[in-house]
Short mmCIF file of C-alpha atoms in Angstrom, two decimals:
data_model
loop_
_atom_site.label_atom_id
_atom_site.label_comp_id
_atom_site.label_asym_id
_atom_site.label_seq_id
_atom_site.Cartn_x
_atom_site.Cartn_y
_atom_site.Cartn_z
CA MET R 1 79.82 100.43 159.97
CA ALA R 2 81.23 102.69 157.47
CA VAL R 3 81.12 101.58 154.02
CA LEU R 4 83.24 103.61 151.60
CA LYS R 5 82.67 103.63 147.84
CA LYS R 6 84.94 105.26 145.20
CA GLY R 7 84.65 104.69 141.58
CA SER R 8 84.07 100.66 141.18
CA PHE R 9 85.51 99.80 144.74
CA SER R 10 83.81 99.67 147.97
CA ILE R 11 84.94 98.51 151.41
CA ASN R 12 83.52 98.04 154.84
CA LEU R 13 85.40 99.70 157.35
CA GLY R 14 83.80 97.78 160.28
CA ILE R 15 86.86 98.44 162.77
CA VAL R 16 86.35 97.84 166.31
CA ARG R 17 86.17 101.13 168.15
CA LEU R 18 88.62 101.45 171.11
CA GLY R 19 87.44 100.09 174.32
CA GLY R 20 88.63 98.66 177.51
CA ASP R 21 89.38 95.37 175.71
CA LEU R 22 91.91 96.62 173.18
CA THR R 23 94.95 94.55 173.48
CA ASP R 24 98.65 95.15 172.57
CA ASP R 25 98.25 92.66 169.67
CA ASP R 26 95.44 94.71 168.46
CA ARG R 27 97.37 97.83 168.46
CA GLN R 28 100.55 96.10 166.90
CA CYS R 29 98.36 94.76 164.17
CA ALA R 30 96.98 98.27 163.51
CA TRP R 31 100.56 99.71 163.78
CA GLU R 32 101.97 97.27 161.17
CA LEU R 33 99.25 97.92 158.40
CA TYR R 34 99.58 101.66 159.02
CA THR R 35 103.31 101.48 158.48
CA GLU R 36 102.72 99.94 155.05
CA LEU R 37 100.13 102.22 154.32
CA SER R 38 101.92 105.44 155.27
CA THR R 39 105.13 104.74 153.64
CA ARG R 40 103.82 103.56 149.99
CA VAL R 41 102.84 106.28 147.63
CA ALA R 42 101.62 103.65 145.37
CA VAL R 43 99.09 102.80 148.06
CA CYS R 44 97.91 105.85 149.58
CA GLY R 45 99.16 108.66 147.07
CA LYS R 46 101.07 111.72 147.90
CA PRO R 47 100.32 113.44 151.35
CA SER R 48 99.72 116.69 149.47
CA ASP R 49 96.99 115.27 147.21
CA PRO R 50 93.73 114.94 149.02
CA GLU R 51 92.08 113.34 145.93
CA CYS R 52 94.96 110.93 145.42
CA THR R 53 94.98 111.70 141.65
CA ASP R 54 98.62 113.00 141.30
CA PHE R 55 100.84 110.50 139.60
CA GLU R 56 103.33 112.82 138.38
CA GLY R 57 106.81 111.48 138.69
CA GLU R 58 106.02 107.84 139.40
CA LEU R 59 107.12 105.05 137.30
CA TYR R 60 103.85 103.11 137.04
CA VAL R 61 105.62 99.66 136.72
CA GLU R 62 107.45 100.15 139.85
CA SER R 63 104.42 101.58 141.58
CA LEU R 64 102.41 98.51 140.64
CA ASP R 65 105.07 96.25 141.92
CA SER R 66 104.90 98.32 145.30
CA LEU R 67 101.25 97.77 145.40
CA TYR R 68 101.55 94.03 144.83
CA ARG R 69 104.13 93.95 147.72
CA PHE R 70 101.54 95.76 149.89
CA PHE R 71 99.19 92.90 148.93
CA GLN R 72 101.69 90.41 150.26
CA GLU R 73 102.43 92.45 153.33
CA CYS R 74 98.58 92.43 154.19
CA ARG R 75 98.57 88.66 154.05
CA ALA R 76 101.57 88.55 156.28
CA ILE R 77 100.08 90.75 158.86
CA MET R 78 97.06 88.69 158.83
CA ARG R 79 99.11 85.58 159.58
CA ARG R 80 101.10 87.23 162.38
CA PHE R 81 97.84 88.30 164.31
CA PRO R 82 95.22 85.57 163.80
CA VAL R 83 91.73 86.63 164.63
CA GLY R 84 91.41 83.44 166.93
CA LYS R 85 94.09 84.24 169.24
CA LEU R 86 92.64 88.02 169.77
CA GLU R 87 90.34 88.83 172.47
CA SER R 88 88.23 91.76 170.85
CA ASN R 89 85.29 91.27 168.91
CA LYS R 90 86.45 88.81 166.09
CA ASP R 91 83.82 89.80 163.34
CA ASP R 92 85.26 93.39 163.16
CA HIS R 93 88.75 92.60 164.10
CA LEU R 94 91.38 94.58 161.86
CA GLY R 95 92.28 90.97 160.35
CA VAL R 96 88.69 90.87 158.93
CA VAL R 97 89.23 94.37 157.60
CA ILE R 98 92.49 93.39 155.86
CA SER R 99 90.78 90.44 154.26
CA ARG R 100 88.02 92.92 152.71
CA VAL R 101 90.74 95.27 151.73
CA ILE R 102 92.28 92.43 149.77
CA ALA R 103 89.28 90.86 148.37
CA ASP R 104 87.41 94.11 147.77
CA VAL R 105 89.90 96.67 146.66
CA LEU R 106 93.51 95.19 145.93
CA ARG R 107 92.92 92.07 144.16
CA PRO R 108 90.27 93.47 141.69
CA PHE R 109 92.55 96.42 140.88
CA LEU R 110 95.62 94.06 140.49
CA GLU R 111 93.77 91.49 138.38
CA LYS R 112 92.57 94.14 136.10
CA TRP R 113 95.57 96.23 135.64
CA HIS R 114 98.68 94.68 136.83
CA VAL R 115 99.23 92.04 134.18
CA ARG R 116 97.72 94.18 131.63
CA PHE R 117 99.97 97.05 132.17
CA ARG R 118 103.23 94.99 132.43
CA HIS R 119 102.39 93.10 129.44
CA TRP R 120 101.97 96.46 127.40
CA TRP R 121 104.89 97.80 129.19
CA GLU R 122 107.27 94.85 128.18
CA ASN R 123 105.80 93.92 124.76
CA GLN R 124 103.97 96.94 123.38
CA SER R 125 105.69 100.16 124.49
CA ASN R 126 108.64 101.80 122.97
CA PRO R 127 111.70 101.02 125.17
CA ARG R 128 113.61 103.84 123.43
CA LYS R 129 111.47 106.60 125.19
CA HIS R 130 112.29 108.08 128.57
CA PRO R 131 110.11 105.63 131.04
CA LEU R 132 108.04 108.63 132.36
CA GLU R 133 107.18 109.58 128.64
CA ARG R 134 106.79 105.85 127.70
CA GLN R 135 104.17 105.13 130.16
CA GLN R 136 101.86 107.96 128.79
CA ASP R 137 101.31 106.03 125.82
CA PHE R 138 99.35 103.34 127.52
CA GLU R 139 96.04 103.24 125.74
CA ASP R 140 93.90 102.76 128.85
CA LYS R 141 95.88 105.23 131.00
CA SER R 142 92.65 107.31 131.86
CA ALA R 143 90.69 104.46 133.23
CA PHE R 144 93.92 102.89 135.01
CA LEU R 145 94.84 105.92 136.76
CA GLN R 146 91.12 106.85 137.72
CA ASP R 147 90.72 103.16 139.19
CA TRP R 148 94.09 103.61 141.10
CA ALA R 149 93.32 107.11 142.44
CA ALA R 150 89.88 105.55 143.71
CA LEU R 151 91.95 102.74 145.41
CA ARG R 152 94.50 105.14 146.99
CA TRP R 153 91.55 107.43 148.32
CA LEU R 154 90.03 104.36 149.93
CA MET R 155 93.27 103.26 151.53
CA ARG R 156 93.97 106.67 152.74
CA GLN R 157 90.77 106.62 154.52
CA LEU R 158 91.60 103.35 156.06
CA GLN R 159 94.97 104.98 157.21
CA ASN R 160 93.10 107.78 158.76
CA GLU R 161 90.79 105.38 160.52
CA LEU R 162 93.63 103.65 161.92
CA VAL R 163 95.07 106.47 163.60
CA LYS R 164 91.73 107.45 165.10
CA THR R 165 90.54 104.00 166.21
CA TYR R 166 93.82 102.51 167.69
CA GLN R 167 95.21 105.74 168.77
CA LEU R 168 98.30 105.55 166.74
CA VAL R 169 100.96 108.47 166.17
CA ASP R 170 100.20 109.87 162.85
CA VAL R 171 103.53 109.73 160.96
CA SER R 172 102.17 111.27 157.77
CA PRO R 173 103.70 114.56 156.91
CA VAL R 174 101.54 117.58 157.59
CA VAL R 175 100.95 119.46 154.27
CA GLU R 176 101.65 123.22 154.64
CA SER R 177 98.41 124.26 153.06
CA GLN R 178 96.47 122.14 155.35
CA ALA R 179 98.45 123.51 158.49
CA VAL R 180 97.87 126.93 157.39
CA SER R 181 94.08 126.51 156.97
CA SER R 182 93.63 124.82 159.96
CA GLY R 183 95.45 127.45 161.89
CA GLU R 184 98.71 125.47 162.96
#
């Protein structure tokens, strides 16, 4: 089982490999998670940024809200696809992986940064400044973005693993520089 570590986060991507017993519910669960991952810059970063460190143009307070909504969607996906009703290996079912994502990556990040940044934003930052300039004054911005970049990188790896493991259609945009270097 692949254990990925980036910064202070690690996650066990022990996802069941495709086999003859993969059900429609398995693939639907994977597709719903993939949809949430692939459509949220707050979660996986910009497709043209392999290290997930480009936060340019993002309003952090809104992106943090999107990340929290992703957390909520993960729980909803787990409810819709309970491990007990699925036929594949329940220990490595995608629902268990989602639980690991929540416990080992999302919750620690949100607990550390969401309330802290929002409190600063609402009570200490200068509301007269342009929002993108205003957020640059956050005293712990470097550590905050370093943790967030690590989270995004891990979530991008999960997104890529879902495409491979569940043979999903990869809807993420092809980055021109990658297409040129790979001969496409």
